[in-house]
């Protein structure tokens, strides 16, 4: 079945450690996205990528980094510079058309202790 | 800047009753509008979308939404709510290629 997978579902890290969240899609979509979700704040865009080896900052990119070495993969690293990393992280993908829908993965809940 | 307002944080509806979730947007051009649903701890699923044409759009699970340009609104409706509809609902506006701005969500509770 085509879809987006995110792993792990739950992730615990100590403060000051970098952590990488995985996102893989087999939908053959060109565009991929990372969102952060906090209670009462909806979804906020962290980074997005429209093509391999290229990506752009979203609204809250500080303290995060990404790479796009393969079309199907878009890992997100939460660095120690992110001041409040505990959140629910959602990955999405879409085709390259202006108004097409984004398909979402199941999410990763990151808790920093 | 583009924005989406969902004025209701929580709504409780009796099972079998009708539902309307409000969404207002701010965007200078013709918007692309979406409604997504999220069950607890899960990703988002698209319910419906509006690009152009007929202002009343039908979606999955019996949902519909009406685009009203004069009111900058895109309210979601369902004539008869089922207990399985309990979830969080997000309205979003497409602001340019692949970029979405989301509202803060409305949590729907369904009472017996």
Coordinates of N, CA and C in Angstrom, one line a residue:
Chain A
X1 N 0.8 -1.2 0.0 CA 0.0 0.0 0.0 C 0.9 1.3 0.0
X2 N 0.4 2.3 -0.8 CA 1.2 3.5 -0.8 C 0.9 4.3 0.4
X3 N 1.9 5.1 0.9 CA 1.6 5.9 2.1 C 2.9 6.5 2.6
X4 N 2.8 7.1 3.8 CA 3.9 7.8 4.5 C 4.1 7.1 5.8
X5 N 5.3 6.7 6.1 CA 5.7 6.1 7.3 C 6.6 7.1 8.1
X6 N 6.3 7.1 9.4 CA 7.2 7.9 10.3 C 7.6 7.0 11.4
X7 N 8.9 7.1 11.8 CA 9.3 6.3 12.9 C 10.4 7.0 13.7
X8 N 10.4 6.7 15.0 CA 9.5 5.9 15.7 C 8.2 6.6 16.0
X9 N 7.2 6.0 16.6 CA 6.0 6.6 17.0 C 6.2 7.5 18.2
X10 N 6.9 7.0 19.2 CA 7.3 7.7 20.4 C 8.8 7.8 20.5
X11 N 9.3 8.9 21.0 CA 10.7 9.1 21.1 C 11.0 9.9 22.3
X12 N 11.9 9.4 23.1 CA 12.3 10.1 24.3 C 13.8 10.4 24.3
X13 N 14.1 11.7 24.6 CA 15.6 12.1 24.6 C 15.9 13.0 25.8
X14 N 17.1 13.0 26.1 CA 17.5 13.9 27.2 C 17.8 15.3 26.6
X15 N 17.6 16.3 27.4 CA 17.9 17.6 27.0 C 19.3 17.8 26.6
X16 N 19.5 18.5 25.4 CA 20.9 18.7 24.9 C 21.3 17.7 23.9
X17 N 20.5 16.7 23.6 CA 20.8 15.7 22.6 C 20.1 16.0 21.3
X18 N 20.8 15.8 20.2 CA 20.2 15.9 18.9 C 19.4 14.6 18.7
X19 N 18.3 14.7 17.9 CA 17.5 13.5 17.6 C 17.0 13.6 16.2
X20 N 17.0 12.5 15.5 CA 16.5 12.5 14.1 C 15.2 11.7 13.9
X21 N 14.2 12.3 13.3 CA 13.0 11.7 13.0 C 12.9 11.3 11.6
X22 N 12.4 10.1 11.4 CA 12.4 9.5 10.0 C 11.1 9.7 9.3
X23 N 11.1 10.0 8.0 CA 9.9 10.1 7.2 C 10.2 9.5 5.9
X24 N 9.4 8.5 5.5 CA 9.6 7.8 4.2 C 8.2 7.8 3.5
X25 N 8.2 8.0 2.2 CA 7.0 7.9 1.4 C 7.2 7.1 0.1
X26 N 6.2 6.3 -0.2 CA 6.3 5.5 -1.5 C 5.2 5.9 -2.4
X27 N 4.8 7.2 -2.3 CA 3.7 7.7 -3.2 C 4.3 8.4 -4.5
X28 N 5.6 8.4 -4.6 CA 6.3 9.0 -5.7 C 6.0 10.6 -5.8
X29 N 5.8 11.1 -4.6 CA 5.6 12.6 -4.5 C 6.9 13.3 -4.6
X30 N 6.9 14.5 -5.2 CA 8.1 15.3 -5.3 C 8.3 16.1 -4.0
X31 N 7.2 16.6 -3.5 CA 7.2 17.6 -2.3 C 7.0 16.8 -1.0
X32 N 7.8 17.3 0.0 CA 7.7 16.7 1.3 C 7.8 17.9 2.3
X33 N 7.2 17.7 3.5 CA 7.0 18.7 4.5 C 7.2 18.2 5.9
X34 N 7.6 19.0 6.8 CA 7.6 18.7 8.2 C 6.8 19.8 9.0
X35 N 5.9 19.3 9.8 CA 5.1 20.2 10.7 C 5.3 19.9 12.1
X36 N 5.1 20.9 12.9 CA 5.1 20.7 14.4 C 3.7 21.0 14.9
X37 N 3.2 20.2 15.8 CA 1.9 20.4 16.3 C 2.0 20.5 17.8
X38 N 1.4 21.6 18.4 CA 1.3 21.8 19.8 C -0.1 22.0 20.1
X39 N -0.5 21.6 21.3 CA -2.0 21.8 21.7 C -2.4 23.2 21.5
X40 N -3.5 23.4 20.9 CA -4.1 24.7 20.7 C -3.4 25.6 19.7
X41 N -2.4 25.1 19.0 CA -1.7 25.9 18.0 C -1.8 25.4 16.6
X42 N -2.5 24.4 16.4 CA -2.6 23.9 15.0 C -1.2 23.3 14.5
X43 N -1.0 23.3 13.2 CA 0.2 22.8 12.6 C 1.0 24.0 12.1
X44 N 2.3 24.0 12.4 CA 3.2 25.0 11.9 C 4.3 24.4 11.1
X45 N 4.6 25.0 10.0 CA 5.6 24.4 9.0 C 7.0 24.7 9.5
X46 N 7.8 23.6 9.5 CA 9.2 23.7 9.9 C 10.1 23.8 8.6
X47 N 10.0 22.8 7.8 CA 10.8 22.8 6.5 C 9.9 22.2 5.4
X48 N 10.2 22.5 4.2 CA 9.7 21.7 3.1 C 10.7 21.6 2.0
X49 N 10.4 20.6 1.1 CA 11.3 20.3 0.0 C 10.5 20.0 -1.2
X50 N 10.8 20.6 -2.3 CA 10.1 20.3 -3.6 C 10.8 19.4 -4.5
X51 N 12.1 19.2 -4.2 CA 12.9 18.4 -5.1 C 14.1 17.9 -4.3
X52 N 14.7 16.8 -4.8 CA 15.8 16.2 -4.1 C 17.0 17.2 -4.1
X53 N 17.7 17.2 -2.9 CA 18.8 18.1 -2.7 C 18.5 19.6 -2.6
X54 N 17.2 19.9 -2.3 CA 16.8 21.3 -2.1 C 15.7 21.3 -1.1
X55 N 15.7 22.3 -0.2 CA 14.7 22.5 0.8 C 14.7 23.9 1.2
X56 N 13.5 24.3 1.8 CA 13.3 25.7 2.2 C 12.8 25.7 3.7
X57 N 13.2 26.8 4.4 CA 12.7 27.0 5.7 C 11.2 27.3 5.7
X58 N 10.5 26.8 6.7 CA 9.2 27.2 6.9 C 9.1 28.3 8.0
X59 N 8.0 28.3 8.7 CA 7.8 29.4 9.7 C 8.6 29.3 11.0
X60 N 9.0 28.1 11.3 CA 9.6 27.8 12.6 C 10.9 26.9 12.5
X61 N 11.8 27.3 11.6 CA 12.9 26.4 11.3 C 14.0 26.4 12.3
X62 N 14.1 27.4 13.1 CA 15.2 27.6 14.1 C 15.3 26.4 15.0
X63 N 16.5 25.8 15.1 CA 16.7 24.6 15.9 C 16.4 23.3 15.3
X64 N 16.1 23.3 14.0 CA 15.8 22.1 13.2 C 16.7 22.1 12.0
X65 N 17.0 20.9 11.5 CA 17.7 20.7 10.2 C 17.1 19.6 9.4
X66 N 17.2 19.6 8.1 CA 16.7 18.5 7.3 C 17.7 18.2 6.2
X67 N 17.4 17.1 5.5 CA 18.1 16.7 4.3 C 17.2 16.0 3.4
X68 N 17.5 16.1 2.1 CA 16.7 15.4 1.1 C 17.6 14.8 0.0
X69 N 18.2 13.7 0.4 CA 19.1 13.0 -0.5 C 18.4 12.0 -1.4
X70 N 17.2 11.6 -1.0 CA 16.4 10.7 -1.9 C 15.0 11.2 -2.0
X71 N 14.4 10.9 -3.1 CA 13.0 11.5 -3.3 C 12.1 11.0 -2.2
X72 N 12.2 9.7 -1.7 CA 11.3 9.1 -0.8 C 11.6 9.4 0.6
X73 N 12.6 10.1 1.0 CA 13.1 10.3 2.3 C 13.3 11.7 2.7
X74 N 12.9 12.1 3.9 CA 13.0 13.5 4.3 C 13.2 13.6 5.8
X75 N 14.3 13.2 6.3 CA 14.5 13.1 7.8 C 14.7 14.5 8.4
X76 N 14.2 14.6 9.6 CA 14.2 15.9 10.4 C 15.1 15.7 11.6
X77 N 16.1 16.6 11.8 CA 16.9 16.5 13.0 C 16.5 17.7 13.9
X78 N 16.1 17.3 15.1 CA 15.8 18.3 16.2 C 17.1 18.5 17.0
X79 N 17.7 19.7 16.9 CA 19.0 19.9 17.5 C 18.8 20.4 18.9
X80 N 20.0 20.5 19.6 CA 20.0 21.0 21.0 C 19.6 22.5 21.0
X81 N 19.7 23.1 19.9 CA 19.4 24.6 19.8 C 17.9 24.8 19.9
X82 N 17.1 23.8 19.7 CA 15.6 24.0 19.7 C 15.2 24.1 21.2
X83 N 14.7 25.2 21.6 CA 14.5 25.5 23.0 C 13.3 24.7 23.6
X84 N 12.4 24.3 22.9 CA 11.2 23.6 23.4 C 10.8 22.5 22.4
X85 N 11.6 21.4 22.4 CA 11.4 20.4 21.3 C 10.3 19.4 21.6
X86 N 9.7 19.4 22.8 CA 8.7 18.4 23.0 C 7.4 18.8 22.3
X87 N 7.0 17.9 21.4 CA 5.8 18.2 20.5 C 5.5 16.9 19.7
X88 N 4.5 17.1 18.9 CA 4.1 16.0 18.0 C 4.5 16.5 16.6
X89 N 5.3 15.6 15.9 CA 5.8 16.0 14.6 C 5.2 15.2 13.5
X90 N 4.7 16.0 12.5 CA 4.0 15.3 11.3 C 4.8 15.6 10.0
X91 N 4.9 14.5 9.3 CA 5.5 14.6 8.0 C 4.4 14.5 6.9
X92 N 4.5 15.2 5.8 CA 3.5 15.1 4.8 C 4.2 15.2 3.4
X93 N 3.5 14.8 2.4 CA 4.0 14.8 1.0 C 2.9 15.2 0.1
X94 N 3.3 15.7 -1.1 CA 2.3 16.0 -2.1 C 2.9 16.0 -3.5
X95 N 2.1 16.0 -4.6 CA 2.7 16.2 -5.9 C 2.9 17.7 -6.1
X96 N 3.6 18.1 -7.2 CA 3.9 19.5 -7.4 C 2.8 20.1 -8.2
X97 N 1.7 20.4 -7.6 CA 0.7 21.3 -8.2 C 0.2 22.2 -7.2
X98 N -0.2 23.4 -7.6 CA -0.4 24.5 -6.7 C -1.4 24.2 -5.6
X99 N -2.4 23.5 -5.9 CA -3.5 23.3 -4.9 C -3.8 21.9 -4.6
X100 N -2.8 21.1 -4.7 CA -3.1 19.7 -4.4 C -3.0 19.4 -2.9
X101 N -3.6 18.3 -2.5 CA -3.7 18.0 -1.1 C -2.3 17.5 -0.6
X102 N -2.1 17.6 0.6 CA -0.9 17.0 1.3 C -1.4 15.7 2.0
X103 N -0.6 14.7 1.9 CA -0.9 13.4 2.6 C 0.0 13.4 3.8
X104 N -0.6 13.0 4.9 CA 0.2 13.0 6.2 C 0.5 11.6 6.7
X105 N 1.7 11.6 7.4 CA 2.1 10.4 8.1 C 1.4 10.3 9.4
X106 N 1.6 9.2 10.2 CA 1.0 9.1 11.5 C 1.6 9.9 12.6
X107 N 2.7 10.5 12.4 CA 3.3 11.4 13.4 C 4.3 10.7 14.3
X108 N 5.2 11.5 14.9 CA 6.1 11.0 16.0 C 6.0 12.0 17.1
X109 N 5.7 11.4 18.3 CA 5.7 12.2 19.5 C 7.0 12.2 20.2
X110 N 7.6 13.4 20.2 CA 9.0 13.6 20.8 C 8.8 14.2 22.2
X111 N 9.4 13.5 23.2 CA 9.4 14.1 24.5 C 10.9 14.2 25.0
X112 N 11.2 15.4 25.3 CA 12.6 15.7 25.8 C 12.5 15.8 27.3
X113 N 13.3 15.0 28.0 CA 13.3 14.9 29.5 C 14.3 15.9 30.1
Chain B
X1 N -0.7 39.0 6.1 CA -0.3 37.6 6.0 C -1.6 36.8 6.0
X2 N -1.4 35.6 5.4 CA -2.5 34.7 5.4 C -2.8 34.1 6.8
X3 N -4.1 33.9 7.1 CA -4.4 33.3 8.3 C -5.7 32.6 8.2
X4 N -5.9 31.7 9.2 CA -7.2 30.9 9.3 C -7.6 30.9 10.7
X5 N -8.9 31.2 10.9 CA -9.5 31.3 12.2 C -10.6 30.3 12.4
X6 N -10.4 29.4 13.4 CA -11.5 28.5 13.8 C -11.9 29.0 15.2
X7 N -13.0 29.6 15.3 CA -13.4 30.3 16.5 C -13.8 29.4 17.7
X8 N -14.2 28.2 17.3 CA -14.6 27.2 18.4 C -13.5 26.2 18.7
X9 N -13.0 26.3 20.0 CA -12.0 25.3 20.4 C -12.6 23.9 20.6
X10 N -13.8 23.9 21.2 CA -14.5 22.6 21.4 C -15.9 22.8 21.0
X11 N -16.5 21.7 20.5 CA -17.9 21.7 20.2 C -18.4 20.3 20.6
X12 N -19.6 20.3 21.3 CA -20.2 19.1 21.7 C -21.6 19.0 21.0
X13 N -21.8 17.9 20.3 CA -23.0 17.6 19.5 C -23.5 16.3 19.9
X14 N -24.8 16.2 20.0 CA -25.5 14.9 20.3 C -25.4 14.0 19.1
X15 N -25.3 12.7 19.3 CA -25.3 11.8 18.2 C -26.6 11.9 17.4
X16 N -26.5 12.0 16.1 CA -27.6 12.2 15.2 C -28.0 13.6 14.9
X17 N -27.5 14.5 15.7 CA -27.7 16.0 15.4 C -26.8 16.5 14.3
X18 N -27.2 17.6 13.8 CA -26.4 18.2 12.7 C -25.2 19.0 13.3
X19 N -24.2 19.2 12.4 CA -23.0 19.8 12.8 C -22.6 20.9 11.9
X20 N -22.0 22.0 12.4 CA -21.4 23.0 11.6 C -20.2 23.5 12.3
X21 N -19.0 23.4 11.7 CA -17.8 23.9 12.2 C -17.4 25.1 11.4
X22 N -17.0 26.2 12.1 CA -16.7 27.4 11.4 C -15.3 27.6 11.1
X23 N -15.1 28.2 9.9 CA -13.7 28.5 9.5 C -13.7 29.8 8.7
X24 N -12.9 30.8 9.1 CA -12.8 32.0 8.4 C -11.3 32.2 8.0
X25 N -11.1 32.7 6.8 CA -9.7 32.9 6.4 C -9.4 34.3 5.9
X26 N -8.1 34.6 5.9 CA -7.7 35.9 5.4 C -6.6 35.6 4.3
X27 N -7.0 36.0 3.1 CA -6.1 35.8 2.0 C -6.4 36.7 0.8
X28 N -5.5 37.3 0.2 CA -5.8 38.3 -0.8 C -6.3 37.8 -2.1
X29 N -5.9 36.6 -2.5 CA -6.3 36.1 -3.8 C -7.4 35.0 -3.6
X30 N -7.7 34.4 -4.7 CA -8.7 33.2 -4.6 C -8.0 32.1 -3.8
X31 N -8.6 31.7 -2.7 CA -8.0 30.7 -1.9 C -8.2 29.3 -2.3
X32 N -7.3 28.4 -2.0 CA -7.6 27.0 -2.0 C -7.8 26.6 -0.6
X33 N -8.9 25.9 -0.3 CA -9.4 25.6 1.0 C -9.5 24.1 1.3
X34 N -9.1 23.7 2.5 CA -9.1 22.3 2.8 C -9.7 22.2 4.2
X35 N -10.3 21.0 4.4 CA -10.7 20.5 5.8 C -10.0 19.2 6.0
X36 N -9.3 19.1 7.1 CA -8.7 17.8 7.5 C -9.3 17.4 8.8
X37 N -9.2 16.0 9.1 CA -9.6 15.5 10.4 C -8.5 14.7 11.0
X38 N -8.4 14.8 12.3 CA -7.3 14.1 13.0 C -7.9 13.4 14.2
X39 N -7.7 12.1 14.3 CA -8.0 11.3 15.5 C -6.8 11.4 16.4
X40 N -7.1 11.2 17.7 CA -6.0 11.3 18.7 C -4.8 10.5 18.4
X41 N -3.6 11.2 18.4 CA -2.4 10.5 18.2 C -2.1 10.1 16.8
X42 N -2.9 10.6 15.8 CA -2.8 10.1 14.4 C -2.4 11.3 13.5
X43 N -2.2 11.0 12.3 CA -2.0 12.0 11.3 C -3.3 12.6 10.8
X44 N -3.2 13.5 9.8 CA -4.4 14.2 9.3 C -4.9 13.5 8.0
X45 N -6.2 13.4 7.9 CA -6.9 12.9 6.7 C -7.7 14.0 6.1
X46 N -7.6 14.1 4.8 CA -8.3 15.1 4.0 C -9.8 14.7 4.0
X47 N -10.7 15.6 4.4 CA -12.1 15.4 4.2 C -12.6 16.0 2.9
X48 N -12.2 17.2 2.5 CA -12.6 17.8 1.3 C -11.8 19.0 1.0
X49 N -11.9 19.5 -0.3 CA -11.1 20.6 -0.7 C -11.9 21.5 -1.7
X50 N -11.6 22.7 -1.7 CA -12.2 23.7 -2.7 C -11.1 24.3 -3.5
X51 N -11.2 24.3 -4.8 CA -10.3 25.0 -5.7 C -11.0 26.1 -6.4
X52 N -12.1 25.7 -7.1 CA -12.9 26.7 -7.9 C -14.2 26.0 -8.2
X53 N -15.0 26.8 -8.9 CA -16.3 26.2 -9.4 C -17.4 26.2 -8.3
X54 N -18.1 25.2 -8.2 CA -19.2 25.0 -7.3 C -18.8 25.3 -5.9
X55 N -19.5 26.2 -5.2 CA -19.0 26.6 -3.9 C -19.4 25.7 -2.8
X56 N -20.3 24.7 -3.1 CA -20.6 23.7 -2.2 C -19.9 22.4 -2.6
X57 N -19.0 21.9 -1.7 CA -18.2 20.8 -2.1 C -18.5 19.6 -1.1
X58 N -18.5 18.4 -1.7 CA -18.8 17.2 -1.0 C -17.5 16.5 -0.6
X59 N -17.5 15.9 0.5 CA -16.3 15.2 0.9 C -16.6 13.8 1.4
X60 N -15.6 13.2 2.0 CA -15.8 11.8 2.5 C -16.6 11.8 3.8
X61 N -17.1 10.7 4.2 CA -17.8 10.5 5.5 C -19.0 11.3 5.6
X62 N -19.6 11.8 4.5 CA -20.8 12.5 4.6 C -20.7 14.0 4.9
X63 N -19.5 14.5 4.9 CA -19.2 15.9 5.1 C -19.3 16.8 3.9
X64 N -19.7 18.0 4.1 CA -19.7 19.0 3.0 C -19.3 20.3 3.5
X65 N -18.9 21.2 2.7 CA -18.5 22.6 3.1 C -18.9 23.6 2.0
X66 N -19.2 24.8 2.4 CA -19.6 25.8 1.5 C -18.6 27.0 1.6
X67 N -18.1 27.4 0.4 CA -17.2 28.5 0.3 C -18.1 29.8 0.1
X68 N -17.9 30.7 1.0 CA -18.6 32.0 0.8 C -17.6 33.1 0.8
X69 N -17.4 33.6 -0.4 CA -16.3 34.6 -0.6 C -16.6 35.9 0.1
X70 N -17.9 36.3 0.1 CA -18.3 37.6 0.7 C -18.0 37.5 2.3
X71 N -18.1 36.3 2.8 CA -17.9 36.2 4.3 C -16.5 35.6 4.6
X72 N -15.7 35.4 3.6 CA -14.4 34.7 3.8 C -14.5 33.5 4.7
X73 N -15.5 32.7 4.4 CA -15.7 31.5 5.2 C -15.8 30.3 4.4
X74 N -15.5 29.2 5.1 CA -15.5 27.8 4.5 C -16.0 26.9 5.6
X75 N -17.2 26.9 6.0 CA -17.7 26.1 7.1 C -18.0 24.7 6.7
X76 N -17.7 23.8 7.6 CA -17.9 22.4 7.4 C -19.2 22.0 8.0
X77 N -19.9 21.1 7.3 CA -21.3 20.7 7.8 C -21.4 19.2 7.7
X78 N -22.3 18.6 8.5 CA -22.7 17.2 8.4 C -24.1 17.1 9.0
X79 N -25.0 16.5 8.2 CA -26.4 16.6 8.7 C -26.7 15.7 9.9
X80 N -26.0 14.6 10.1 CA -26.2 13.7 11.2 C -24.9 13.1 11.7
X81 N -24.5 13.5 12.9 CA -23.2 13.1 13.4 C -23.2 11.7 14.0
X82 N -22.2 11.0 13.8 CA -22.0 9.7 14.4 C -20.9 9.7 15.4
X83 N -21.0 8.8 16.4 CA -20.0 8.8 17.5 C -18.6 8.7 16.9
X84 N -18.4 8.1 15.8 CA -17.0 7.9 15.2 C -16.5 9.2 14.6
X85 N -17.3 10.3 14.6 CA -16.9 11.6 14.1 C -16.1 12.4 15.1
X86 N -16.1 11.9 16.3 CA -15.4 12.6 17.4 C -13.9 12.6 17.0
X87 N -13.4 13.8 16.9 CA -12.0 14.0 16.5 C -11.7 15.5 16.5
X88 N -10.5 15.9 16.0 CA -10.2 17.3 15.9 C -10.2 17.6 14.4
X89 N -10.7 18.8 14.1 CA -10.9 19.2 12.7 C -10.1 20.4 12.4
X90 N -9.4 20.4 11.3 CA -8.5 21.6 10.9 C -9.0 22.1 9.6
X91 N -9.1 23.4 9.5 CA -9.3 24.1 8.3 C -7.9 24.7 7.8
X92 N -7.7 24.7 6.5 CA -6.4 25.2 6.0 C -6.6 25.9 4.7
X93 N -5.8 26.9 4.5 CA -5.8 27.6 3.2 C -4.5 27.5 2.5
X94 N -4.5 27.2 1.2 CA -3.4 27.1 0.4 C -2.9 28.5 -0.1
X95 N -1.7 28.8 0.2 CA -1.2 30.2 0.0 C -0.3 30.3 -1.2
X96 N 0.0 29.2 -1.9 CA 0.9 29.2 -2.9 C 1.4 27.8 -3.1
X97 N 2.3 27.6 -4.0 CA 2.6 26.2 -4.3 C 3.0 25.4 -3.1
X98 N 2.2 24.5 -2.8 CA 2.4 23.5 -1.7 C 2.4 24.1 -0.3
X99 N 2.1 25.3 -0.1 CA 2.2 25.8 1.3 C 0.8 26.0 1.9
X100 N 0.6 25.4 3.0 CA -0.7 25.5 3.7 C -0.6 26.3 5.0
X101 N -1.6 27.0 5.3 CA -1.7 27.7 6.7 C -2.9 27.0 7.3
X102 N -2.7 26.5 8.6 CA -3.7 25.8 9.3 C -4.3 26.7 10.4
X103 N -5.6 26.4 10.6 CA -6.2 27.0 11.8 C -5.8 26.2 13.0
X104 N -6.3 26.6 14.2 CA -5.8 26.0 15.4 C -6.7 24.8 15.8
X105 N -7.7 24.5 15.0 CA -8.5 23.3 15.2 C -9.7 23.4 16.0
X106 N -10.7 22.6 15.8 CA -11.9 22.5 16.6 C -12.0 21.0 17.0
X107 N -12.1 20.8 18.4 CA -12.3 19.4 18.8 C -13.8 19.1 18.9
X108 N -14.2 18.1 18.3 CA -15.6 17.7 18.3 C -15.8 16.6 19.3
X109 N -16.7 16.8 20.2 CA -17.2 15.7 21.1 C -18.6 15.3 20.8
X110 N -18.9 14.0 20.8 CA -20.2 13.5 20.4 C -20.8 12.9 21.6
X111 N -21.9 13.4 22.1 CA -22.6 12.8 23.3 C -23.6 11.8 22.8
X112 N -23.9 10.8 23.7 CA -24.9 9.8 23.3 C -26.3 10.3 23.2

